[in-house]
Amino acid sequence: MKSLRKRILAMASVVAVSGLMMASVAGAADKLIVKHATNVANAMDVTDAGLTGFNLNTPKYSVDVATPAAATDSTLHFAYDGADSGGWLSSVGENNFWISSGAVLKNNVWTQKSSDGKSIFFGSGSVGFRAFVNQGATVGGAVTLTEAYRLDYAGNFGLGTKTPTQRFDVNGGVRVNPTTATKPTCDNTTAANDRGTFWFTKNASTGKDILEICAQDASGNTAWRTLY
């Protein structure tokens, strides 16, 4: 009995020194805790409700990730081969969440990780949901943000503009080029779905192209109307 007690005490000492605490008592709030060497918050905390927290003592979700000490963001990293590349999920504050590929947001700085120099990231913030693209950055270097599009809180979507004023606002050209798509019927039967549709027909030879809109006339009849 004394020998068994010594073994249990020795095991408990090893567990305590390593920063790992396990609770087997029924009703204990925390079932598994991994302590930081110096920080107040636990490195990992698993509760009896099945909630797992990283860098916080009171997880609220199945997996709850908080900002580690001396950092300004909390990040999850995904890589198929374990390399320091792939994709990241990052949060840097309230209503500020990012999904990135090829670059990581760390301490409020985007750093290139992909060797091809390309990266793309999507995120929310005070101005709405935005997408950024980048190419030509060197691994480990800072990334220059080029905004591709934005959806603001008024529901306006902008391509190439940071200040969209309409539901779809484009700074640049818009090309209509149906190659394999099927042209809608556009008649009184399909009017509810087709009215307001633009359609461009490209002549395969040297003849005239055709630009049409599906619209209703003064008599209430819906059909394709030639604009050009």
PDB file of C-alpha atoms in Angstrom:
ATOM      1  CA  MET A   1       0.000   0.000   0.000  1.00  0.00           C
ATOM      2  CA  LYS A   2       2.832   2.401   0.888  1.00  0.00           C
ATOM      3  CA  SER A   3       4.545   1.573  -2.401  1.00  0.00           C
ATOM      4  CA  LEU A   4       1.371   2.372  -4.370  1.00  0.00           C
ATOM      5  CA  ARG A   5       0.933   5.625  -2.461  1.00  0.00           C
ATOM      6  CA  LYS A   6       4.506   6.644  -3.290  1.00  0.00           C
ATOM      7  CA  ARG A   7       3.916   5.940  -6.968  1.00  0.00           C
ATOM      8  CA  ILE A   8       0.742   8.019  -7.002  1.00  0.00           C
ATOM      9  CA  LEU A   9       2.487  10.908  -5.255  1.00  0.00           C
ATOM     10  CA  ALA A  10       5.410  10.677  -7.657  1.00  0.00           C
ATOM     11  CA  MET A  11       3.055  10.743 -10.650  1.00  0.00           C
ATOM     12  CA  ALA A  12       1.205  13.722  -9.214  1.00  0.00           C
ATOM     13  CA  SER A  13       4.499  15.558  -8.786  1.00  0.00           C
ATOM     14  CA  VAL A  14       5.472  14.939 -12.417  1.00  0.00           C
ATOM     15  CA  VAL A  15       2.074  16.113 -13.640  1.00  0.00           C
ATOM     16  CA  ALA A  16       2.220  19.254 -11.499  1.00  0.00           C
ATOM     17  CA  VAL A  17       5.749  20.116 -12.616  1.00  0.00           C
ATOM     18  CA  SER A  18       4.857  19.679 -16.284  1.00  0.00           C
ATOM     19  CA  GLY A  19       1.980  22.123 -15.930  1.00  0.00           C
ATOM     20  CA  LEU A  20      -0.727  19.520 -16.551  1.00  0.00           C
ATOM     21  CA  MET A  21      -3.676  19.210 -14.169  1.00  0.00           C
ATOM     22  CA  MET A  22      -6.471  16.643 -14.464  1.00  0.00           C
ATOM     23  CA  ALA A  23      -9.662  16.516 -12.419  1.00  0.00           C
ATOM     24  CA  SER A  24     -11.427  13.181 -12.099  1.00  0.00           C
ATOM     25  CA  VAL A  25     -13.873  14.313  -9.430  1.00  0.00           C
ATOM     26  CA  ALA A  26     -17.490  14.301 -10.634  1.00  0.00           C
ATOM     27  CA  GLY A  27     -18.831  17.816 -11.047  1.00  0.00           C
ATOM     28  CA  ALA A  28     -15.434  19.465 -11.367  1.00  0.00           C
ATOM     29  CA  ALA A  29     -15.702  22.436 -13.722  1.00  0.00           C
ATOM     30  CA  ASP A  30     -12.336  21.830 -15.431  1.00  0.00           C
ATOM     31  CA  LYS A  31     -11.396  18.296 -16.451  1.00  0.00           C
ATOM     32  CA  LEU A  32      -8.054  19.048 -18.101  1.00  0.00           C
ATOM     33  CA  ILE A  33      -5.809  22.084 -17.658  1.00  0.00           C
ATOM     34  CA  VAL A  34      -2.441  22.829 -19.236  1.00  0.00           C
ATOM     35  CA  LYS A  35      -0.797  25.711 -17.381  1.00  0.00           C
ATOM     36  CA  HIS A  36       1.445  28.398 -18.838  1.00  0.00           C
ATOM     37  CA  ALA A  37       4.905  28.645 -17.331  1.00  0.00           C
ATOM     38  CA  THR A  38       4.346  32.275 -16.323  1.00  0.00           C
ATOM     39  CA  ASN A  39       1.002  33.548 -17.653  1.00  0.00           C
ATOM     40  CA  VAL A  40      -2.174  33.760 -15.594  1.00  0.00           C
ATOM     41  CA  ALA A  41      -4.395  32.324 -18.343  1.00  0.00           C
ATOM     42  CA  ASN A  42      -4.256  28.590 -18.974  1.00  0.00           C
ATOM     43  CA  ALA A  43      -2.563  27.368 -22.137  1.00  0.00           C
ATOM     44  CA  MET A  44      -5.456  24.917 -22.546  1.00  0.00           C
ATOM     45  CA  ASP A  45      -8.601  24.313 -20.509  1.00  0.00           C
ATOM     46  CA  VAL A  46     -11.184  21.571 -21.094  1.00  0.00           C
ATOM     47  CA  THR A  47     -14.397  21.863 -19.074  1.00  0.00           C
ATOM     48  CA  ASP A  48     -16.891  19.220 -17.994  1.00  0.00           C
ATOM     49  CA  ALA A  49     -19.302  20.708 -20.583  1.00  0.00           C
ATOM     50  CA  GLY A  50     -16.961  19.705 -23.408  1.00  0.00           C
ATOM     51  CA  LEU A  51     -15.681  23.225 -24.049  1.00  0.00           C
ATOM     52  CA  THR A  52     -12.006  23.649 -24.918  1.00  0.00           C
ATOM     53  CA  GLY A  53     -10.196  26.944 -24.467  1.00  0.00           C
ATOM     54  CA  PHE A  54      -6.745  28.035 -25.531  1.00  0.00           C
ATOM     55  CA  ASN A  55      -5.109  30.947 -23.674  1.00  0.00           C
ATOM     56  CA  LEU A  56      -8.183  31.525 -21.502  1.00  0.00           C
ATOM     57  CA  ASN A  57      -9.644  29.994 -18.361  1.00  0.00           C
ATOM     58  CA  THR A  58     -13.349  30.173 -19.196  1.00  0.00           C
ATOM     59  CA  PRO A  59     -14.060  28.864 -22.719  1.00  0.00           C
ATOM     60  CA  LYS A  60     -17.573  29.576 -24.005  1.00  0.00           C
ATOM     61  CA  TYR A  61     -17.540  27.424 -27.157  1.00  0.00           C
ATOM     62  CA  SER A  62     -16.480  23.959 -28.302  1.00  0.00           C
ATOM     63  CA  VAL A  63     -13.159  25.474 -29.369  1.00  0.00           C
ATOM     64  CA  ASP A  64     -12.436  28.956 -27.988  1.00  0.00           C
ATOM     65  CA  VAL A  65      -9.140  30.632 -28.931  1.00  0.00           C
ATOM     66  CA  ALA A  66      -7.969  33.803 -27.184  1.00  0.00           C
ATOM     67  CA  THR A  67      -5.029  36.119 -27.746  1.00  0.00           C
ATOM     68  CA  PRO A  68      -1.807  34.748 -26.243  1.00  0.00           C
ATOM     69  CA  ALA A  69       0.328  36.967 -24.049  1.00  0.00           C
ATOM     70  CA  ALA A  70       2.372  39.679 -25.819  1.00  0.00           C
ATOM     71  CA  ALA A  71       0.275  39.352 -28.996  1.00  0.00           C
ATOM     72  CA  THR A  72      -2.499  41.433 -30.540  1.00  0.00           C
ATOM     73  CA  ASP A  73      -4.383  38.654 -32.316  1.00  0.00           C
ATOM     74  CA  SER A  74      -5.562  35.072 -31.925  1.00  0.00           C
ATOM     75  CA  THR A  75      -4.879  32.747 -34.836  1.00  0.00           C
ATOM     76  CA  LEU A  76      -5.624  29.221 -36.044  1.00  0.00           C
ATOM     77  CA  HIS A  77      -3.230  27.787 -38.642  1.00  0.00           C
ATOM     78  CA  PHE A  78      -3.995  25.068 -41.196  1.00  0.00           C
ATOM     79  CA  ALA A  79      -1.285  23.399 -43.332  1.00  0.00           C
ATOM     80  CA  TYR A  80      -1.519  20.026 -45.061  1.00  0.00           C
ATOM     81  CA  ASP A  81       2.191  19.240 -44.610  1.00  0.00           C
ATOM     82  CA  GLY A  82       2.980  21.082 -41.395  1.00  0.00           C
ATOM     83  CA  ALA A  83       4.907  23.829 -43.194  1.00  0.00           C
ATOM     84  CA  ASP A  84       4.631  27.474 -42.184  1.00  0.00           C
ATOM     85  CA  SER A  85       2.231  28.229 -45.038  1.00  0.00           C
ATOM     86  CA  GLY A  86      -1.345  27.347 -45.954  1.00  0.00           C
ATOM     87  CA  GLY A  87      -4.263  29.216 -44.409  1.00  0.00           C
ATOM     88  CA  TRP A  88      -5.143  31.099 -41.235  1.00  0.00           C
ATOM     89  CA  LEU A  89      -8.162  32.261 -39.261  1.00  0.00           C
ATOM     90  CA  SER A  90      -7.366  35.391 -37.264  1.00  0.00           C
ATOM     91  CA  SER A  91      -9.216  37.740 -34.922  1.00  0.00           C
ATOM     92  CA  VAL A  92      -7.770  41.104 -33.914  1.00  0.00           C
ATOM     93  CA  GLY A  93     -10.715  42.624 -32.066  1.00  0.00           C
ATOM     94  CA  GLU A  94     -14.459  43.060 -31.935  1.00  0.00           C
ATOM     95  CA  ASN A  95     -16.038  42.640 -35.388  1.00  0.00           C
ATOM     96  CA  ASN A  96     -12.592  42.146 -36.921  1.00  0.00           C
ATOM     97  CA  PHE A  97     -12.059  38.632 -38.267  1.00  0.00           C
ATOM     98  CA  TRP A  98      -9.898  37.447 -41.172  1.00  0.00           C
ATOM     99  CA  ILE A  99      -9.503  34.397 -43.403  1.00  0.00           C
ATOM    100  CA  SER A 100      -6.172  34.413 -45.208  1.00  0.00           C
ATOM    101  CA  SER A 101      -4.168  32.247 -47.578  1.00  0.00           C
ATOM    102  CA  GLY A 102      -0.495  32.841 -48.325  1.00  0.00           C
ATOM    103  CA  ALA A 103      -0.069  35.523 -45.652  1.00  0.00           C
ATOM    104  CA  VAL A 104      -0.667  35.724 -41.910  1.00  0.00           C
ATOM    105  CA  LEU A 105      -1.823  38.641 -39.762  1.00  0.00           C
ATOM    106  CA  LYS A 106       0.373  38.889 -36.683  1.00  0.00           C
ATOM    107  CA  ASN A 107       0.663  41.881 -34.364  1.00  0.00           C
ATOM    108  CA  ASN A 108      -1.358  43.945 -36.860  1.00  0.00           C
ATOM    109  CA  VAL A 109       1.115  43.275 -39.704  1.00  0.00           C
ATOM    110  CA  TRP A 110       0.493  41.068 -42.752  1.00  0.00           C
ATOM    111  CA  THR A 111       3.531  38.846 -43.431  1.00  0.00           C
ATOM    112  CA  GLN A 112       4.025  36.812 -46.608  1.00  0.00           C
ATOM    113  CA  LYS A 113       4.303  33.032 -46.081  1.00  0.00           C
ATOM    114  CA  SER A 114       3.651  31.510 -49.499  1.00  0.00           C
ATOM    115  CA  SER A 115       6.773  31.027 -51.651  1.00  0.00           C
ATOM    116  CA  ASP A 116       4.951  32.039 -54.852  1.00  0.00           C
ATOM    117  CA  GLY A 117       4.586  35.574 -53.504  1.00  0.00           C
ATOM    118  CA  LYS A 118       0.788  35.528 -53.765  1.00  0.00           C
ATOM    119  CA  SER A 119      -1.786  35.903 -51.016  1.00  0.00           C
ATOM    120  CA  ILE A 120      -5.463  36.655 -50.606  1.00  0.00           C
ATOM    121  CA  PHE A 121      -7.432  37.536 -47.491  1.00  0.00           C
ATOM    122  CA  PHE A 122     -11.007  38.291 -46.542  1.00  0.00           C
ATOM    123  CA  GLY A 123     -12.126  40.101 -43.437  1.00  0.00           C
ATOM    124  CA  SER A 124     -14.669  42.178 -41.581  1.00  0.00           C
ATOM    125  CA  GLY A 125     -14.249  45.485 -39.825  1.00  0.00           C
ATOM    126  CA  SER A 126     -15.784  48.872 -39.180  1.00  0.00           C
ATOM    127  CA  VAL A 127     -16.194  49.604 -42.917  1.00  0.00           C
ATOM    128  CA  GLY A 128     -17.720  46.243 -43.879  1.00  0.00           C
ATOM    129  CA  PHE A 129     -16.517  42.989 -45.446  1.00  0.00           C
ATOM    130  CA  ARG A 130     -13.458  43.311 -47.693  1.00  0.00           C
ATOM    131  CA  ALA A 131     -11.240  41.159 -49.903  1.00  0.00           C
ATOM    132  CA  PHE A 132      -7.583  41.900 -50.591  1.00  0.00           C
ATOM    133  CA  VAL A 133      -5.165  40.410 -53.121  1.00  0.00           C
ATOM    134  CA  ASN A 134      -1.391  40.601 -53.299  1.00  0.00           C
ATOM    135  CA  GLN A 135       1.347  39.260 -55.535  1.00  0.00           C
ATOM    136  CA  GLY A 136       5.087  39.763 -55.695  1.00  0.00           C
ATOM    137  CA  ALA A 137       5.831  39.725 -51.969  1.00  0.00           C
ATOM    138  CA  THR A 138       8.863  37.835 -50.657  1.00  0.00           C
ATOM    139  CA  VAL A 139       8.566  35.194 -47.954  1.00  0.00           C
ATOM    140  CA  GLY A 140       8.839  36.850 -44.560  1.00  0.00           C
ATOM    141  CA  GLY A 141       8.295  40.297 -46.031  1.00  0.00           C
ATOM    142  CA  ALA A 142       5.459  42.731 -45.469  1.00  0.00           C
ATOM    143  CA  VAL A 143       2.421  42.464 -47.728  1.00  0.00           C
ATOM    144  CA  THR A 144       1.048  45.452 -49.632  1.00  0.00           C
ATOM    145  CA  LEU A 145      -2.740  45.435 -49.341  1.00  0.00           C
ATOM    146  CA  THR A 146      -4.684  45.902 -52.578  1.00  0.00           C
ATOM    147  CA  GLU A 147      -8.428  45.951 -51.964  1.00  0.00           C
ATOM    148  CA  ALA A 148     -10.344  43.963 -54.582  1.00  0.00           C
ATOM    149  CA  TYR A 149     -13.919  44.451 -53.396  1.00  0.00           C
ATOM    150  CA  ARG A 150     -16.021  45.602 -50.468  1.00  0.00           C
ATOM    151  CA  LEU A 151     -19.507  44.991 -49.076  1.00  0.00           C
ATOM    152  CA  ASP A 152     -20.480  47.851 -46.770  1.00  0.00           C
ATOM    153  CA  TYR A 153     -23.062  47.877 -43.989  1.00  0.00           C
ATOM    154  CA  ALA A 154     -25.601  49.605 -46.253  1.00  0.00           C
ATOM    155  CA  GLY A 155     -25.577  46.509 -48.468  1.00  0.00           C
ATOM    156  CA  ASN A 156     -23.672  48.206 -51.305  1.00  0.00           C
ATOM    157  CA  PHE A 157     -21.069  46.120 -53.124  1.00  0.00           C
ATOM    158  CA  GLY A 158     -18.062  47.830 -54.671  1.00  0.00           C
ATOM    159  CA  LEU A 159     -15.543  46.459 -57.172  1.00  0.00           C
ATOM    160  CA  GLY A 160     -12.455  48.625 -57.379  1.00  0.00           C
ATOM    161  CA  THR A 161     -14.026  51.279 -55.162  1.00  0.00           C
ATOM    162  CA  LYS A 162     -13.929  51.736 -51.400  1.00  0.00           C
ATOM    163  CA  THR A 163     -17.033  53.936 -51.380  1.00  0.00           C
ATOM    164  CA  PRO A 164     -19.847  52.107 -53.203  1.00  0.00           C
ATOM    165  CA  THR A 165     -23.067  54.133 -53.413  1.00  0.00           C
ATOM    166  CA  GLN A 166     -25.246  51.584 -55.242  1.00  0.00           C
ATOM    167  CA  ARG A 167     -26.072  47.906 -54.752  1.00  0.00           C
ATOM    168  CA  PHE A 168     -23.396  47.134 -57.375  1.00  0.00           C
ATOM    169  CA  ASP A 169     -20.776  49.836 -57.946  1.00  0.00           C
ATOM    170  CA  VAL A 170     -17.883  49.200 -60.346  1.00  0.00           C
ATOM    171  CA  ASN A 171     -14.783  51.317 -60.844  1.00  0.00           C
ATOM    172  CA  GLY A 172     -13.775  49.949 -64.243  1.00  0.00           C
ATOM    173  CA  GLY A 173     -15.321  48.044 -67.127  1.00  0.00           C
ATOM    174  CA  VAL A 174     -17.951  45.313 -66.991  1.00  0.00           C
ATOM    175  CA  ARG A 175     -17.833  42.653 -69.689  1.00  0.00           C
ATOM    176  CA  VAL A 176     -20.864  40.599 -70.733  1.00  0.00           C
ATOM    177  CA  ASN A 177     -19.580  37.558 -72.584  1.00  0.00           C
ATOM    178  CA  PRO A 178     -21.948  34.574 -72.558  1.00  0.00           C
ATOM    179  CA  THR A 179     -20.247  31.624 -74.235  1.00  0.00           C
ATOM    180  CA  THR A 180     -21.987  28.527 -72.902  1.00  0.00           C
ATOM    181  CA  ALA A 181     -24.817  30.130 -70.912  1.00  0.00           C
ATOM    182  CA  THR A 182     -28.415  29.775 -72.111  1.00  0.00           C
ATOM    183  CA  LYS A 183     -30.311  32.936 -72.952  1.00  0.00           C
ATOM    184  CA  PRO A 184     -33.466  33.335 -70.802  1.00  0.00           C
ATOM    185  CA  THR A 185     -36.865  33.056 -72.495  1.00  0.00           C
ATOM    186  CA  CYS A 186     -38.106  36.574 -71.643  1.00  0.00           C
ATOM    187  CA  ASP A 187     -41.863  36.553 -72.251  1.00  0.00           C
ATOM    188  CA  ASN A 188     -45.033  37.211 -70.259  1.00  0.00           C
ATOM    189  CA  THR A 189     -44.767  33.792 -68.608  1.00  0.00           C
ATOM    190  CA  THR A 190     -41.191  34.256 -67.378  1.00  0.00           C
ATOM    191  CA  ALA A 191     -41.374  38.019 -66.841  1.00  0.00           C
ATOM    192  CA  ALA A 192     -41.193  37.768 -63.053  1.00  0.00           C
ATOM    193  CA  ASN A 193     -37.738  36.182 -63.307  1.00  0.00           C
ATOM    194  CA  ASP A 194     -36.371  37.648 -66.550  1.00  0.00           C
ATOM    195  CA  ARG A 195     -37.353  41.339 -66.650  1.00  0.00           C
ATOM    196  CA  GLY A 196     -34.342  43.626 -66.294  1.00  0.00           C
ATOM    197  CA  THR A 197     -31.865  41.069 -67.669  1.00  0.00           C
ATOM    198  CA  PHE A 198     -29.215  42.281 -70.107  1.00  0.00           C
ATOM    199  CA  TRP A 199     -27.954  39.914 -72.801  1.00  0.00           C
ATOM    200  CA  PHE A 200     -25.097  40.299 -75.243  1.00  0.00           C
ATOM    201  CA  THR A 201     -24.848  38.164 -78.381  1.00  0.00           C
ATOM    202  CA  LYS A 202     -21.435  38.159 -80.031  1.00  0.00           C
ATOM    203  CA  ASN A 203     -21.414  37.638 -83.793  1.00  0.00           C
ATOM    204  CA  ALA A 204     -19.016  34.879 -84.735  1.00  0.00           C
ATOM    205  CA  SER A 205     -18.057  36.528 -88.042  1.00  0.00           C
ATOM    206  CA  THR A 206     -17.861  40.169 -89.121  1.00  0.00           C
ATOM    207  CA  GLY A 207     -21.536  40.908 -88.559  1.00  0.00           C
ATOM    208  CA  LYS A 208     -23.100  43.149 -85.946  1.00  0.00           C
ATOM    209  CA  ASP A 209     -23.167  42.176 -82.267  1.00  0.00           C
ATOM    210  CA  ILE A 210     -26.479  42.522 -80.398  1.00  0.00           C
ATOM    211  CA  LEU A 211     -27.139  43.988 -76.952  1.00  0.00           C
ATOM    212  CA  GLU A 212     -30.633  43.434 -75.528  1.00  0.00           C
ATOM    213  CA  ILE A 213     -32.639  43.952 -72.372  1.00  0.00           C
ATOM    214  CA  CYS A 214     -35.643  41.940 -71.255  1.00  0.00           C
ATOM    215  CA  ALA A 215     -38.304  44.595 -70.668  1.00  0.00           C
ATOM    216  CA  GLN A 216     -42.062  45.192 -70.665  1.00  0.00           C
ATOM    217  CA  ASP A 217     -43.650  47.599 -73.176  1.00  0.00           C
ATOM    218  CA  ALA A 218     -46.561  50.002 -72.686  1.00  0.00           C
ATOM    219  CA  SER A 219     -49.042  47.220 -73.436  1.00  0.00           C
ATOM    220  CA  GLY A 220     -47.668  45.024 -70.663  1.00  0.00           C
ATOM    221  CA  ASN A 221     -45.905  42.552 -72.942  1.00  0.00           C
ATOM    222  CA  THR A 222     -42.453  41.324 -71.976  1.00  0.00           C
ATOM    223  CA  ALA A 223     -39.862  40.551 -74.650  1.00  0.00           C
ATOM    224  CA  TRP A 224     -36.239  41.125 -75.588  1.00  0.00           C
ATOM    225  CA  ARG A 225     -35.677  44.752 -76.657  1.00  0.00           C
ATOM    226  CA  THR A 226     -32.653  45.540 -78.807  1.00  0.00           C
ATOM    227  CA  LEU A 227     -30.437  48.317 -77.469  1.00  0.00           C
ATOM    228  CA  TYR A 228     -27.748  47.934 -80.108  1.00  0.00           C
TER     229      TYR A 228
END
